[in-house]
């Protein structure tokens, strides 16, 4: 299985001038988005930046894996909302990296379904262990202040 994305940038800057960070990302699904660097890196705040894209990919993967686990356990989920944040830091070579991504999912199960905190924690642990994106990252992932290291 493989996945494909096309990233396109067009520029017209002259030597010595600042360049536009704005670009387009075309997904294999046919969707396209406007992207840029983060505003702190001279990007366009109206566009998605790589750090947000990384956070979204991790959160989405964790959610989909969690939902698959809930489905297998016959625990119907009514809603899943996540407020994700990230922290920049430095790697061992002193280069800037996304040092930590914080997931804060709020799950509502279907009416009449009760899930203990212990079972919920085990489901999140299993979701993290089986999330393709989490398994591809070299960063700390926190889930409600519980750390998963890679």
XYZ file of C-alpha atoms in Angstrom:
150
model
C 0.000 0.000 0.000
C 1.278 3.475 -0.804
C -0.006 7.016 -0.523
C 0.618 10.049 -2.704
C 0.606 13.809 -2.175
C 1.776 16.561 -4.500
C 3.169 19.809 -3.075
C 3.337 22.803 -5.450
C 4.939 26.230 -5.009
C 5.211 29.094 -7.496
C 7.471 32.038 -6.766
C 8.450 35.303 -8.385
C 10.886 36.804 -5.874
C 13.997 38.624 -6.949
C 17.426 37.849 -5.450
C 17.569 39.181 -1.896
C 13.775 39.494 -1.545
C 11.755 37.448 0.912
C 9.987 34.508 -0.675
C 6.374 33.517 -0.261
C 5.826 30.482 1.928
C 2.370 29.899 0.409
C 1.915 26.651 -1.504
C -0.689 24.044 -2.368
C -0.974 20.474 -1.174
C -2.859 18.112 -3.477
C -3.887 14.851 -1.837
C -4.277 11.553 -3.666
C -7.962 11.646 -2.693
C -8.456 14.665 -4.963
C -8.635 17.238 -2.155
C -6.395 20.312 -2.155
C -5.532 22.799 0.574
C -3.673 26.080 0.763
C -0.612 25.794 2.974
C 2.194 27.965 4.269
C 4.734 28.005 7.053
C 3.578 28.981 10.542
C 3.250 32.755 11.102
C 6.289 32.674 13.428
C 8.283 31.522 10.390
C 6.985 34.259 8.047
C 4.022 32.190 6.891
C 0.418 32.987 6.131
C -1.818 32.519 9.199
C -4.817 31.893 6.918
C -3.281 28.663 5.583
C -2.513 25.281 7.128
C 1.095 24.863 8.244
C 3.216 21.694 8.470
C 3.044 21.589 12.267
C -0.778 21.686 12.170
C -0.766 19.021 9.460
C 1.381 16.750 11.627
C -0.890 17.286 14.643
C -3.984 16.582 12.540
C -2.467 13.410 11.087
C -1.613 12.047 14.541
C -4.974 12.968 16.064
C -6.922 11.546 13.124
C -4.921 8.300 13.160
C -5.336 7.896 16.925
C -9.076 8.566 16.630
C -9.604 6.109 13.780
C -7.622 3.420 15.601
C -9.566 4.097 18.816
C -12.879 3.880 16.934
C -11.828 0.545 15.406
C -11.001 -0.790 18.884
C -14.321 0.461 20.273
C -16.127 -1.175 17.356
C -14.389 -4.515 17.987
C -15.302 -4.248 21.682
C -18.917 -3.490 20.713
C -18.755 -0.120 22.485
C -20.568 2.314 20.172
C -19.121 5.822 20.169
C -21.507 8.754 19.698
C -18.824 11.448 19.343
C -15.078 11.973 19.513
C -13.537 15.444 19.791
C -9.866 16.219 20.252
C -8.114 19.472 21.128
C -4.513 18.974 19.981
C -1.476 21.109 20.737
C 2.216 20.767 20.001
C 5.437 22.043 21.498
C 8.624 22.802 19.617
C 11.951 21.848 21.131
C 15.364 20.669 20.016
C 16.739 17.285 19.085
C 20.140 15.966 20.197
C 21.842 17.882 17.374
C 20.271 21.178 18.505
C 17.867 21.312 15.539
C 14.277 22.461 16.014
C 11.710 19.671 16.075
C 8.163 19.000 17.199
C 9.144 17.764 20.661
C 5.691 16.842 21.960
C 2.148 16.517 20.677
C -0.660 16.675 23.219
C -3.906 14.831 22.473
C -6.955 15.633 24.595
C -9.796 13.526 23.215
C -13.249 13.679 24.725
C -15.257 10.578 23.865
C -18.978 10.212 24.324
C -20.291 6.690 24.085
C -23.812 5.873 22.904
C -26.652 6.224 25.394
C -26.592 3.442 27.957
C -22.934 2.533 27.344
C -20.643 2.958 30.344
C -16.880 2.530 30.057
C -14.615 2.637 33.117
C -11.575 4.919 33.191
C -9.360 1.814 33.322
C -10.890 0.332 30.144
C -10.771 3.733 28.431
C -7.067 4.118 29.307
C -6.319 0.634 27.930
C -8.198 1.460 24.722
C -6.147 4.645 24.278
C -2.918 2.739 24.984
C -3.828 0.145 22.354
C -4.851 2.889 19.893
C -1.497 4.606 20.396
C 0.442 1.362 19.952
C -1.386 0.595 16.698
C -1.558 4.089 15.159
C 0.591 4.132 11.996
C 1.431 7.816 12.417
C 2.425 7.483 16.089
C 4.637 4.555 15.148
C 6.352 6.776 12.558
C 7.185 9.684 14.872
C 10.219 10.379 17.011
C 8.437 12.649 19.476
C 6.653 12.473 22.789
C 2.910 11.961 22.500
C 0.848 12.930 25.527
C -2.712 11.839 26.062
C -4.350 13.765 28.896
C -0.861 14.287 30.428
C 0.060 10.585 30.125
C 3.244 10.232 28.037
C 3.918 7.740 25.276
C 7.570 7.867 24.156
C 9.023 6.586 20.901
